[in-house]
CSV table of C-alpha atoms and ligand atoms in Angstrom, one decimal:
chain,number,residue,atom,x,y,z
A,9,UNK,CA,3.7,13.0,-23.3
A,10,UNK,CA,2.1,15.3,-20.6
A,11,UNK,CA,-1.5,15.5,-19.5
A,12,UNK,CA,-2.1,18.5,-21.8
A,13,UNK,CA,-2.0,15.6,-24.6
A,14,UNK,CA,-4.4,13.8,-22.9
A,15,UNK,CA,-6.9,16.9,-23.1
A,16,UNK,CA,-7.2,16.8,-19.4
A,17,UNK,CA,-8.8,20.4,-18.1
A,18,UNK,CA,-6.6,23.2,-16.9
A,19,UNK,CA,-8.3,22.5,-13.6
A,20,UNK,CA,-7.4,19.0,-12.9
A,21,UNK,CA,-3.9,19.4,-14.6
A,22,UNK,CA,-3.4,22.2,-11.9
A,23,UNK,CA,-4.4,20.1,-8.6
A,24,UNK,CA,-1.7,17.2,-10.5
A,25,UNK,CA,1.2,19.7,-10.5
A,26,UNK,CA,0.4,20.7,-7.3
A,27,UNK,CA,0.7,17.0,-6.2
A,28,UNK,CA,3.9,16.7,-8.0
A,29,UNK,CA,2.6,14.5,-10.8
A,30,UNK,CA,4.4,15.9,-14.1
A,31,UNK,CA,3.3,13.4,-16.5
A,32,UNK,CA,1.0,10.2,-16.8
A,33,UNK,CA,2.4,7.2,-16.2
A,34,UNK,CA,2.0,4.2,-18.9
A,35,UNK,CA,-1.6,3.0,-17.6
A,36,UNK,CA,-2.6,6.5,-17.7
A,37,UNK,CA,-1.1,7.4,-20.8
A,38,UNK,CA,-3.4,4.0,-22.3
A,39,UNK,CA,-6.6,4.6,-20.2
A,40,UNK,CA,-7.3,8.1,-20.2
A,41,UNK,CA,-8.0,8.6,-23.8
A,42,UNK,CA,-10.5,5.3,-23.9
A,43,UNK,CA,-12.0,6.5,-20.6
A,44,UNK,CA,-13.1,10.3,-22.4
A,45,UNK,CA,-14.2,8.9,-25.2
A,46,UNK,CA,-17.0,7.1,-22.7
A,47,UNK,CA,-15.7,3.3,-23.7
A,48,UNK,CA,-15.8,0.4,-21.4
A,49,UNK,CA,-12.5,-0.7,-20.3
A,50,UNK,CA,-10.7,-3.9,-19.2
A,51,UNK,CA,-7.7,-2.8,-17.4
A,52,UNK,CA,-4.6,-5.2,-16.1
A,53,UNK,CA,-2.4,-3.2,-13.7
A,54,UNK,CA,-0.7,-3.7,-10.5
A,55,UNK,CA,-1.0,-1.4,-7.5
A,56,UNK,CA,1.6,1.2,-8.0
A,57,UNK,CA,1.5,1.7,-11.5
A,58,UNK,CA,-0.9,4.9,-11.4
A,59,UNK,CA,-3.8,3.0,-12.0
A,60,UNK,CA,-6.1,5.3,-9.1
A,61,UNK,CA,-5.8,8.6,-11.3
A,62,UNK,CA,-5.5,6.5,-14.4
A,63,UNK,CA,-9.8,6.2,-13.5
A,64,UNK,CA,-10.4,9.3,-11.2
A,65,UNK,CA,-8.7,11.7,-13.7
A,66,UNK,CA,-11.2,11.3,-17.0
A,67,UNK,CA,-14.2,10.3,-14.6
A,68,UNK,CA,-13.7,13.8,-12.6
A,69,UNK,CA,-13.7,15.7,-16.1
A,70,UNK,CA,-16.5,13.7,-17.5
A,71,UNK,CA,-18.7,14.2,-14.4
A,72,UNK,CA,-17.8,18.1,-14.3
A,73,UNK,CA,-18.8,18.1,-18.0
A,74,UNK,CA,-21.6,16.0,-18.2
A,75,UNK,CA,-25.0,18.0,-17.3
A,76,UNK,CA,-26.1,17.7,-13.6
A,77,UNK,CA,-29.7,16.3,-12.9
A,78,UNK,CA,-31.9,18.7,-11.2
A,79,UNK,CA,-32.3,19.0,-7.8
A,80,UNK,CA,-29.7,17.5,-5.0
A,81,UNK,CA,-26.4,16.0,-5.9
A,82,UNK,CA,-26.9,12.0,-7.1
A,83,UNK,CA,-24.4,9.5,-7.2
A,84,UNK,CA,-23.1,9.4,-11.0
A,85,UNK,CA,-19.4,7.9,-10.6
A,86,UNK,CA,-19.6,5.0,-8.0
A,87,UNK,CA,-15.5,3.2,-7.2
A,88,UNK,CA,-16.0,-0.2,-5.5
A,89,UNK,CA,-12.7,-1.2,-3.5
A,90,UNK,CA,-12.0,-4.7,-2.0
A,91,UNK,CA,-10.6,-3.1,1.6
A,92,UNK,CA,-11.2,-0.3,3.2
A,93,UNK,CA,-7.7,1.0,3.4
A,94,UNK,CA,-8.1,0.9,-0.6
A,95,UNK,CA,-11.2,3.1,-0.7
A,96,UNK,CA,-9.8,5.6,1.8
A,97,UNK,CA,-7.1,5.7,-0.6
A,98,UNK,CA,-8.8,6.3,-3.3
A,99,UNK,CA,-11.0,8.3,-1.9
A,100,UNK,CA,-8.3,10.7,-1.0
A,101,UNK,CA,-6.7,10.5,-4.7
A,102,UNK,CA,-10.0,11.9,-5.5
A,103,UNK,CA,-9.9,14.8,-3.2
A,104,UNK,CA,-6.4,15.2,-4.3
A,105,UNK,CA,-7.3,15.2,-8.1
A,106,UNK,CA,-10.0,17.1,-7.8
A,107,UNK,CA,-9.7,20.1,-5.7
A,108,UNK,CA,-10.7,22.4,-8.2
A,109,UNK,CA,-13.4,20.8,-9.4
A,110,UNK,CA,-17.2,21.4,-8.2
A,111,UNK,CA,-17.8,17.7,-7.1
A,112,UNK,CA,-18.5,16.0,-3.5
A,113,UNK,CA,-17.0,12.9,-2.9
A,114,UNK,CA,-17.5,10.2,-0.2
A,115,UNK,CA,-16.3,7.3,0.8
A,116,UNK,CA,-17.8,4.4,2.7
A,117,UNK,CA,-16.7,1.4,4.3
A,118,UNK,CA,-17.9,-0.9,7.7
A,119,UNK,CA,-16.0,-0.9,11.0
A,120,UNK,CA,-16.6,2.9,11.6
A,121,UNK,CA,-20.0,4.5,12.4
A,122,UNK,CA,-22.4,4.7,9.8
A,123,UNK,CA,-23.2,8.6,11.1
A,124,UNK,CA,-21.2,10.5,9.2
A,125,UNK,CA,-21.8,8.4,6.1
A,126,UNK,CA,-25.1,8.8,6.5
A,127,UNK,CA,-24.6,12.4,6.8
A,128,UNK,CA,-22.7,13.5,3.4
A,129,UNK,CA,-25.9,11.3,1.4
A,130,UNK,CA,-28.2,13.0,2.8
A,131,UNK,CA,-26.8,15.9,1.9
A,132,UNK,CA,-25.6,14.9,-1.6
A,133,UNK,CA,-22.8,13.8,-3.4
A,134,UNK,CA,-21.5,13.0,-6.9
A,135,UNK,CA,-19.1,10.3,-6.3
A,136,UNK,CA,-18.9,7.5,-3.8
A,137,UNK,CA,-15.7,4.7,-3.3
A,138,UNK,CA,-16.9,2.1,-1.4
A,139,UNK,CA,-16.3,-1.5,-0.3
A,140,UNK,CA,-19.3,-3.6,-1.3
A,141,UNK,CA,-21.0,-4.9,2.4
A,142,UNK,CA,-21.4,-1.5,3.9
A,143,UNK,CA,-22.5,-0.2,0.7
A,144,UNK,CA,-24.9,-2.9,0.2
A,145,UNK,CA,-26.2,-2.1,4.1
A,146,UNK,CA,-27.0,1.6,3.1
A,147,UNK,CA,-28.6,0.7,0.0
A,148,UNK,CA,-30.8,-1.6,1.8
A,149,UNK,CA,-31.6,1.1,4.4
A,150,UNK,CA,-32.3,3.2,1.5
A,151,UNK,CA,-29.7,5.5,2.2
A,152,UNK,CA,-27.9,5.1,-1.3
A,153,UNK,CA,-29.3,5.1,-4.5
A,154,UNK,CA,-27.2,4.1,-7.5
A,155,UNK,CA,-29.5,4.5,-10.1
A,156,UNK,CA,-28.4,7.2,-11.8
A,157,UNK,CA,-25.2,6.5,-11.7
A,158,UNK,CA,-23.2,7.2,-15.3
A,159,UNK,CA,-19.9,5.7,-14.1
A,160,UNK,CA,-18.7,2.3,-12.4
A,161,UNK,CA,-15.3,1.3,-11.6
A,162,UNK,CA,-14.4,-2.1,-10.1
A,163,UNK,CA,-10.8,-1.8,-8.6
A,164,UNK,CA,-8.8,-4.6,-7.9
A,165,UNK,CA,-11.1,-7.1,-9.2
A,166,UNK,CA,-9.4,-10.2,-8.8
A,167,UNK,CA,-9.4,-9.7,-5.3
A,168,UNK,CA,-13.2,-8.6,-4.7
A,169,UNK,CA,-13.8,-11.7,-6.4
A,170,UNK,CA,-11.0,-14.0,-4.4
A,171,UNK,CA,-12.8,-12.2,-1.3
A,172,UNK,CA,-16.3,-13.8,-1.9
A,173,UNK,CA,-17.8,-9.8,-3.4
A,174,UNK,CA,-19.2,-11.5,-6.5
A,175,UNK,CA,-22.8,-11.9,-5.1
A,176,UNK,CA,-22.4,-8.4,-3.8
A,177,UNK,CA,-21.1,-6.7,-6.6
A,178,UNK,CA,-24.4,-8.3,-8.5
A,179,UNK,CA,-26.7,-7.3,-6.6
A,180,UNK,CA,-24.7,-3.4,-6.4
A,181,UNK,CA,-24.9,-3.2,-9.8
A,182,UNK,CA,-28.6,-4.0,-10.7
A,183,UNK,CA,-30.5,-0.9,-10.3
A,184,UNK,CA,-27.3,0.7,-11.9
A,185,UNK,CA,-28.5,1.7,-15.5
A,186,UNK,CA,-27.2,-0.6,-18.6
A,187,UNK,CA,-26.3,2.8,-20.8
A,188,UNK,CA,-23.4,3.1,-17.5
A,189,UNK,CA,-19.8,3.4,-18.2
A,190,UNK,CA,-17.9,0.4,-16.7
A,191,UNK,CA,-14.5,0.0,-15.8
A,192,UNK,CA,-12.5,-3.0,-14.6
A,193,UNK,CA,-9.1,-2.9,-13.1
A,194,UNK,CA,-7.1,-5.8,-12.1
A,195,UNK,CA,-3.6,-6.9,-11.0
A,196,UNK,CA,-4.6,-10.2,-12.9
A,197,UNK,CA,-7.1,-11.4,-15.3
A,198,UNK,CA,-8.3,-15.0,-14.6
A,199,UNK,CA,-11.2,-16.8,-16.0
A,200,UNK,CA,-13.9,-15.6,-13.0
A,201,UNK,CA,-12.8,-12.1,-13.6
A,202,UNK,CA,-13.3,-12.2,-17.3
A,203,UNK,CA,-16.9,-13.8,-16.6
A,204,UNK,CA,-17.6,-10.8,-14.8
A,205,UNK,CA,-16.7,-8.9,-17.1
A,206,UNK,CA,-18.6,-10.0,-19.9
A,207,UNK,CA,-21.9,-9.7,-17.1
A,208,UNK,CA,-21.3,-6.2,-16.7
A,209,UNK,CA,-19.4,-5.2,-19.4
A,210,UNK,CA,-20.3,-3.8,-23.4
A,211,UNK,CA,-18.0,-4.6,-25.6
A,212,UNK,CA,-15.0,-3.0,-23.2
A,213,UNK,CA,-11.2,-2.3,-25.0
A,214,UNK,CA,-8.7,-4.3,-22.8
A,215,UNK,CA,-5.4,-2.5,-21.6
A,216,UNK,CA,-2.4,-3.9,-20.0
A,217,UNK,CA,0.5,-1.9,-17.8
A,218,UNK,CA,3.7,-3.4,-17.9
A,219,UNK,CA,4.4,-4.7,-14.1
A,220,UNK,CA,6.2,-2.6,-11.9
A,221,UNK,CA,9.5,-3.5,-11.5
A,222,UNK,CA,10.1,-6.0,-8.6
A,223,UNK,CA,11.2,-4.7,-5.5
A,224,UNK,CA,14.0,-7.3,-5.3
A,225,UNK,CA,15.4,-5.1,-8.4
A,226,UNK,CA,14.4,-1.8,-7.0
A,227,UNK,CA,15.4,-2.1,-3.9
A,228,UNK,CA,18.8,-2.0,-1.9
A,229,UNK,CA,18.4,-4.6,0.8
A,230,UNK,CA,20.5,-5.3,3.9
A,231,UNK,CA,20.5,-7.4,6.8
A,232,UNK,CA,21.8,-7.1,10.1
A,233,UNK,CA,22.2,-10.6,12.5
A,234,UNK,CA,21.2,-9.0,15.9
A,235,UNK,CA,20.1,-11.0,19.2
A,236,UNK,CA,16.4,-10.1,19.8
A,237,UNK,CA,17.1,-8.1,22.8
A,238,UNK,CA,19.8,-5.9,20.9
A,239,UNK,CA,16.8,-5.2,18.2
A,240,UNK,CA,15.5,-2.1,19.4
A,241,UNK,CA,19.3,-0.8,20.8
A,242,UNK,CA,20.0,-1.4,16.7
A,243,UNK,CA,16.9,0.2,15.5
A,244,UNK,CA,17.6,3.1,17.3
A,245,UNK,CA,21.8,3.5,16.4
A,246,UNK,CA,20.6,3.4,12.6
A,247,UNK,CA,17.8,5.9,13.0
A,248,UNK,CA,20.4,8.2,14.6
A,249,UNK,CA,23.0,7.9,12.8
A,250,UNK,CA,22.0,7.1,8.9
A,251,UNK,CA,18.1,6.9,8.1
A,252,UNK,CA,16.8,10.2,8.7
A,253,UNK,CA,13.9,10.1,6.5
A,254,UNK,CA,10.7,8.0,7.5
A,255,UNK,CA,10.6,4.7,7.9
A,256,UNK,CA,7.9,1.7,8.4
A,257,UNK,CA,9.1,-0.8,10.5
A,258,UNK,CA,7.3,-4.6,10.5
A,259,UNK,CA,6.5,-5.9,13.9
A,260,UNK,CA,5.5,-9.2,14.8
A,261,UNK,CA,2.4,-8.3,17.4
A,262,UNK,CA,0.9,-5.3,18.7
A,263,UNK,CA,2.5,-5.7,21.8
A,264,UNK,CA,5.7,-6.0,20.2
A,265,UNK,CA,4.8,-2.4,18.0
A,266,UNK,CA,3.7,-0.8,21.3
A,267,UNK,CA,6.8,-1.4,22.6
A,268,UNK,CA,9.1,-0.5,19.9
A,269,UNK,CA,6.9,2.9,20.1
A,270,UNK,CA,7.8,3.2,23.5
A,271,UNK,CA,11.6,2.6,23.3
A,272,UNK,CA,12.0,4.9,20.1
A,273,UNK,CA,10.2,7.8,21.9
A,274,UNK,CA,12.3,7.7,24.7
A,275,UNK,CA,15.3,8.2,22.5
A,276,UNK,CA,13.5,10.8,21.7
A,277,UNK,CA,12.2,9.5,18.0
A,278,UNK,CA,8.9,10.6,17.0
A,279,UNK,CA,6.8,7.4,16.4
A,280,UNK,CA,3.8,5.9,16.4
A,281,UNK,CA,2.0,2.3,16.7
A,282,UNK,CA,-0.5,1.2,14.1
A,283,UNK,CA,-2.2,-2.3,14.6
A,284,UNK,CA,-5.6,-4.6,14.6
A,285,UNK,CA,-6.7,-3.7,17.8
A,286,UNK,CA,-6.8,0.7,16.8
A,287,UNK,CA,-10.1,1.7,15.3
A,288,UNK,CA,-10.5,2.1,11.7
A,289,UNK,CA,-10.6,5.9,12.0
A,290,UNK,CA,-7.7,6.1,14.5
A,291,UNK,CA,-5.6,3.9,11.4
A,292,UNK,CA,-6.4,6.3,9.0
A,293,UNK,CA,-4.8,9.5,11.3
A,294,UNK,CA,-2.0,7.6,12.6
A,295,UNK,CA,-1.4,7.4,8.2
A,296,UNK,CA,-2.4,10.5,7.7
A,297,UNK,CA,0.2,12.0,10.0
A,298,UNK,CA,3.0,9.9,8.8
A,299,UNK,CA,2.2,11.0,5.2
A,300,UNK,CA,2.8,14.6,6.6
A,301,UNK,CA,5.6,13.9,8.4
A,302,UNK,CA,4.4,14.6,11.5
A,303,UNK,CA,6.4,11.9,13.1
A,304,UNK,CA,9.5,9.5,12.1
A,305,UNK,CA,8.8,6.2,12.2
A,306,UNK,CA,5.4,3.9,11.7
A,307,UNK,CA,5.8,0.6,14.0
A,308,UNK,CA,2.9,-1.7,12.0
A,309,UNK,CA,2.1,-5.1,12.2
A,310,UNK,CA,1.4,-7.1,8.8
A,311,UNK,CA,-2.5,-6.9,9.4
A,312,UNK,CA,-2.6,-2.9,10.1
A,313,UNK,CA,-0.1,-2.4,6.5
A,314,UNK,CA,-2.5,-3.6,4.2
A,315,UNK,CA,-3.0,-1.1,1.6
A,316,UNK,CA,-0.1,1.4,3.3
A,317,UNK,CA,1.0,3.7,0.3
A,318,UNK,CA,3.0,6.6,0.6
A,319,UNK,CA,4.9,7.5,-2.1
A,320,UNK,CA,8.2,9.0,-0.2
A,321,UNK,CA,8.4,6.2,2.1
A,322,UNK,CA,12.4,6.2,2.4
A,323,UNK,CA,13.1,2.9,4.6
A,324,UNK,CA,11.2,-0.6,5.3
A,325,UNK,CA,12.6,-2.3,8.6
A,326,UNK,CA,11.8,-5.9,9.2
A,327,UNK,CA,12.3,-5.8,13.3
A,328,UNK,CA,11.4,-9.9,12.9
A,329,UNK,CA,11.7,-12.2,10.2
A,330,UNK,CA,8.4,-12.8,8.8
A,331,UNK,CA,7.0,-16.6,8.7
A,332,UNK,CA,5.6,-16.5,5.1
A,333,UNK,CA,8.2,-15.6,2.6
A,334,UNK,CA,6.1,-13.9,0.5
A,335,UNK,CA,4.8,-11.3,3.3
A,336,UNK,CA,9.0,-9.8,3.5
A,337,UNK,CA,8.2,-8.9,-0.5
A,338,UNK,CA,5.2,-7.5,0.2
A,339,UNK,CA,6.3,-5.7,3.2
A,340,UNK,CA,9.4,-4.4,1.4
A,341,UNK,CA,7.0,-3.3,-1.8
A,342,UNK,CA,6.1,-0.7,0.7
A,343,UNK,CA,9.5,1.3,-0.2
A,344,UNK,CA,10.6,2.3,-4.0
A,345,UNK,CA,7.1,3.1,-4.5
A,346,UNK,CA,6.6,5.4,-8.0
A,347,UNK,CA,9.7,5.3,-8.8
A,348,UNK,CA,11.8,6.6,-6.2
A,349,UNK,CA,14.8,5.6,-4.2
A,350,UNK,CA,14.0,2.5,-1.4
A,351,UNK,CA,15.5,1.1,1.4
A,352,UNK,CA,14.9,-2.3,3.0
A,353,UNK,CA,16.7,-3.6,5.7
A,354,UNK,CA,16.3,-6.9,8.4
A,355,UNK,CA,17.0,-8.1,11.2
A,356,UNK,CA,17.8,-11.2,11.6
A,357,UNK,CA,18.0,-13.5,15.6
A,358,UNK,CA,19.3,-16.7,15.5
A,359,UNK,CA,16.1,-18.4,15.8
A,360,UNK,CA,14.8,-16.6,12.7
A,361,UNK,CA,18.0,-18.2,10.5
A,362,UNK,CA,15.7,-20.7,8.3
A,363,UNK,CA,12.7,-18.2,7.7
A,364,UNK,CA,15.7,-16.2,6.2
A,365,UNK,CA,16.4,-19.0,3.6
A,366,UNK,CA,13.2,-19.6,2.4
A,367,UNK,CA,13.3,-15.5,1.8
A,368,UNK,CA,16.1,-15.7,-0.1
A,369,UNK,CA,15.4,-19.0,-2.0
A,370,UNK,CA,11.9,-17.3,-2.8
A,371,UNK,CA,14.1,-13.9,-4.5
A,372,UNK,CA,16.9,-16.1,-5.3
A,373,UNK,CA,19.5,-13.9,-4.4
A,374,UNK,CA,20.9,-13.4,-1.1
A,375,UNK,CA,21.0,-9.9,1.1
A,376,UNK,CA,23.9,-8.7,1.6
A,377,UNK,CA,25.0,-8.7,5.5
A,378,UNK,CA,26.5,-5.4,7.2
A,379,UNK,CA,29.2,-6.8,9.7
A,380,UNK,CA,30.2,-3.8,11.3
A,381,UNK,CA,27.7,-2.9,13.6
A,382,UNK,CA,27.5,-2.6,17.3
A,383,UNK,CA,25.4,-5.3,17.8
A,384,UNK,CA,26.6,-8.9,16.3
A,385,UNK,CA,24.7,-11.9,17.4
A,386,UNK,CA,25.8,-13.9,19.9
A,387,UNK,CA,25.3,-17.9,19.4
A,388,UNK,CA,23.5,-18.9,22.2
A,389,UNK,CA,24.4,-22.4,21.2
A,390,UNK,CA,26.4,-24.8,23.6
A,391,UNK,CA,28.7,-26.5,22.2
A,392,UNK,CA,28.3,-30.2,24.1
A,393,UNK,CA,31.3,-30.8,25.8
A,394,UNK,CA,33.5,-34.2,24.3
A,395,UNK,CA,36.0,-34.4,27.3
A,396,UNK,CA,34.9,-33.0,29.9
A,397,UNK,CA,35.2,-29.6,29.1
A,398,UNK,CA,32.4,-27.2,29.3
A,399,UNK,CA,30.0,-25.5,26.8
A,400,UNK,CA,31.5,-22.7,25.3
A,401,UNK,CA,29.6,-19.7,24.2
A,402,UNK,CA,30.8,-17.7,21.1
A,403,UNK,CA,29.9,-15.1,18.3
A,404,UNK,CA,28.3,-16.3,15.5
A,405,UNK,CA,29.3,-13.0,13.7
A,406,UNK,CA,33.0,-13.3,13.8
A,407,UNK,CA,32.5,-17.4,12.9
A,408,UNK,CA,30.8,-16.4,10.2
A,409,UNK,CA,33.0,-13.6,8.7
A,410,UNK,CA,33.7,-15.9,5.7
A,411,UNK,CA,30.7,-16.9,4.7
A,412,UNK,CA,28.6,-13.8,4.4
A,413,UNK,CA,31.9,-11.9,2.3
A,414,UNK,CA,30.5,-14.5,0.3
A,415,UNK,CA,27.2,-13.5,0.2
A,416,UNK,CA,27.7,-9.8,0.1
A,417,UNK,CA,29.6,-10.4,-3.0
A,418,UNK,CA,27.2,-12.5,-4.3
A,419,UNK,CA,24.5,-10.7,-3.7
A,420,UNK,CA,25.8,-8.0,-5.2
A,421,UNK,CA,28.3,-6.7,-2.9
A,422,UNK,CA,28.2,-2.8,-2.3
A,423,UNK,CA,24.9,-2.0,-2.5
A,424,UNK,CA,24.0,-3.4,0.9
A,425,UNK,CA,26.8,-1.0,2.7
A,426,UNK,CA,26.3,1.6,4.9
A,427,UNK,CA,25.5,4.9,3.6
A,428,UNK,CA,23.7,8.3,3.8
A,429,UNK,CA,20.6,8.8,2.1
B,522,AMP,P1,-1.6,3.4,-7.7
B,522,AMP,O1,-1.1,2.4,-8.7
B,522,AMP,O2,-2.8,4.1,-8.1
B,522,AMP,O3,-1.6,2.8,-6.3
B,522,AMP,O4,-0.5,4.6,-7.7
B,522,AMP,C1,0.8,4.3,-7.3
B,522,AMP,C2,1.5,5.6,-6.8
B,522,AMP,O5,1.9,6.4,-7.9
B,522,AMP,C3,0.6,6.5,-6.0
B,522,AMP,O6,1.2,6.8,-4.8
B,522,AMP,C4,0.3,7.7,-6.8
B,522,AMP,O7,0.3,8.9,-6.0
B,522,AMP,C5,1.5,7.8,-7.7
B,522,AMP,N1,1.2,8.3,-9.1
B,522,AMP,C6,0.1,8.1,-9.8
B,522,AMP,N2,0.2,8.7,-11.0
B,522,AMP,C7,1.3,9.4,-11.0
B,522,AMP,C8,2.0,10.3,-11.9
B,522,AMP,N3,1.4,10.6,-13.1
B,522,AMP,N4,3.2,10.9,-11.6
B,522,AMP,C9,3.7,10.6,-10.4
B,522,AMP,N5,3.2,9.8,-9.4
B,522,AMP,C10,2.0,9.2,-9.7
């Protein structure tokens, strides 16, 4: 199937091409058609399945087709978004989707000035994304009016509702008009989101996506055991020598990403830092500029990656061993996005050992360890002495040799090796 079958117009199918986008993925393939012919729609579907065009494509042609009031631009489509990073996200899918098209977009979101948000209503637009407190601010100030708006989305609804939106969203949606389109998307579908949907909802056709594949599947992982002060010397070797495509590496704090920037640049690798303490708007460059490969490598803490999505992201590097297992599956999800090729590899100090296990009891498989490298840990541990003797210091890497030929094969052996991309 391609997006000729869909009936999309010339003009969108066009800007898609342009993106690279040949044909629609599953959710698209199942939404699009219920979505032009004006239905509500329930939607399950993970991040990464296509589920942003799989709403912006038919709303862009219906609000191109469907007759303009008189007068200034209104709000018709309105996107609400849990996080900001998720409405600048979508709000660029929009830009991207629609570049032909005759329509003004805007997005809005809090922790940025409310000037220049301020400026394109004034002004007029037909679609806004927005997160609900800032949207709810401007509405109060009289800035926004959604009452002629034809088309709602709520996006990731479980987790506007798991972040406390509902009362928000309620009181968004009441000067909205009843004869609106409304469409709910989801990763999951408990009972609250299911209330809400019945609130806002007529009669709506549910759709499901099958999950993405898990990035323990999609992904070839590796691990390296390096002593924390080898880290960066590592980083660097495996930049120059086999990952020349970009690559996100996971940081621990912001001093730690600062640093890592620091140390890259003077090996003259292009990098930058992206953390809490940057301002919304200077977040949103930094990505911008790694998405056009402006620069090599992104040093992020966990906080600053929410919501990080490039699609040709080649490499995920865990500098530390996260505390929560479930934040190295998430971080790793970052890679093998859309289908492509993905890379993960960590790097693992001696104190960071047990964090490792739970990872690997939480996959249930086991990364498979390159040995050869220039860096193997040393154990710092002393061995007490029993007769008199003293401590001894040794490697841990060549004590070990055994045991993780074990794992490698067990884990799957050969994927983990060294190789060019
Ligand atoms: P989403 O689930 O909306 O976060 O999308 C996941 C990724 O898939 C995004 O990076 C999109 O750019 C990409 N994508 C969406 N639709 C298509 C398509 N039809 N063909 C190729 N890539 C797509």
């Amino acid at each position: 199937m391609n997006f000729l079958d869909l009936n999309i117009t010339q003009r969108i199918i066009d800007a898609l091409i342009a993106n690279g986008y040949t044909e629609p993925t599953e959710i698209q393939q199942k939404a699009i058609p219920i979505i032009l012919d004006r239905k509500d729609l329930l939607a399950s579907a993970q991040t990464g399945t296509g589920k942003t065009a799989a709403f912006a494509i038919p709303m862009l042609q219906l609000l191109t087709q469907k007759k303009k009031p008189k007068g200034q631009r209104k709000v018709r489509g309105l996107i609400i978004s849990p996080t900001r990073e998720l409405a600048q996200q979508i709000y660029e899918s929009y830009i991207t989707y629609g570049k032909f098209l005759n329509l003004k977009v805007g997005v809005i979101y809090g922790g940025v000035s409310q000037k220049r948000q301020e400026k394109f209503l004034r002004s007029g637009v037909d679609i806004i994304i927005s997160t609900p407190g800032r949207l709810m601010d401007l509405m109060e100030q009289g800035l926004v009016d959604v009452s002629n708006v034809e088309m709602l989305v709520l996006d990731e609804a479980d987790r506007l509702l798991d972040m406390g939106f509902i009362h928000d969203i309620k009181v968004i949606v009441k000067p909205i008009k009843t004869e609106r389109q409304t469409l709910l998307f989801s990763a999951t579908l408990p009972k609250s989101v299911l209330d809400i949907a019945k609130e806002l909802m007529d009669n709506p056709v549910r759709i499901a996506a099958a999950k993405v594949s898990s990035p323990v599947e999609a992904i070839e992982q590796s691990l390296y055991y390096v002593d924390p002060d080898n880290k960066k010397r590592l980083l660097v070797d495996l930049i120059k020598t086999e990952l020349n495509d970009t690559i996100l590496v996971f940081a621990r704090t912001k001093n730690n990403t600062e640093q890592i920037v620091t140390y890259l640049e003077k090996n003259d690798i292009t990098a930058r830092a992206i953390h809490g303490d940057k301002s919304q708007n200077k977040r949103i460059k930094v990505l911008r500029d790694f998405k056009n490969y402006q620069f090599q490598v992104l040093v992020a803490t966990d906080v600053a990656s929410r919501g990080i999505d490039i699609d040709s992201l080649a490499c995920v590097i865990n500098y530390n061993i996260p505390e929560e297992a479930e934040t190295y599956i998430h971080r790793i999800g970052r890679t093998a996005r859309a289908g492509l090729e993905g890379r993960a590899i960590a790097f693992c100090d001696y104190g960071e050992r047990g964090l490792l296990k739970d990872i690997e009891k939480l996959m249930e498989l086991q990364i498979p360890v390159i040995e050869e490298h220039e860096y193997p840990m040393i154990d710092e541990t002393v061995t007490p002495p029993r007769s008199g003797g003293g401590g001894k210091r040794r490697s841990s890497n060549k004590k070990n040799t055994g045991k993780r030929n074990n794992r490698s094969r067990r884990a799957g052996g050969g994927r983990g090796g060294k190789r060019k991309r």
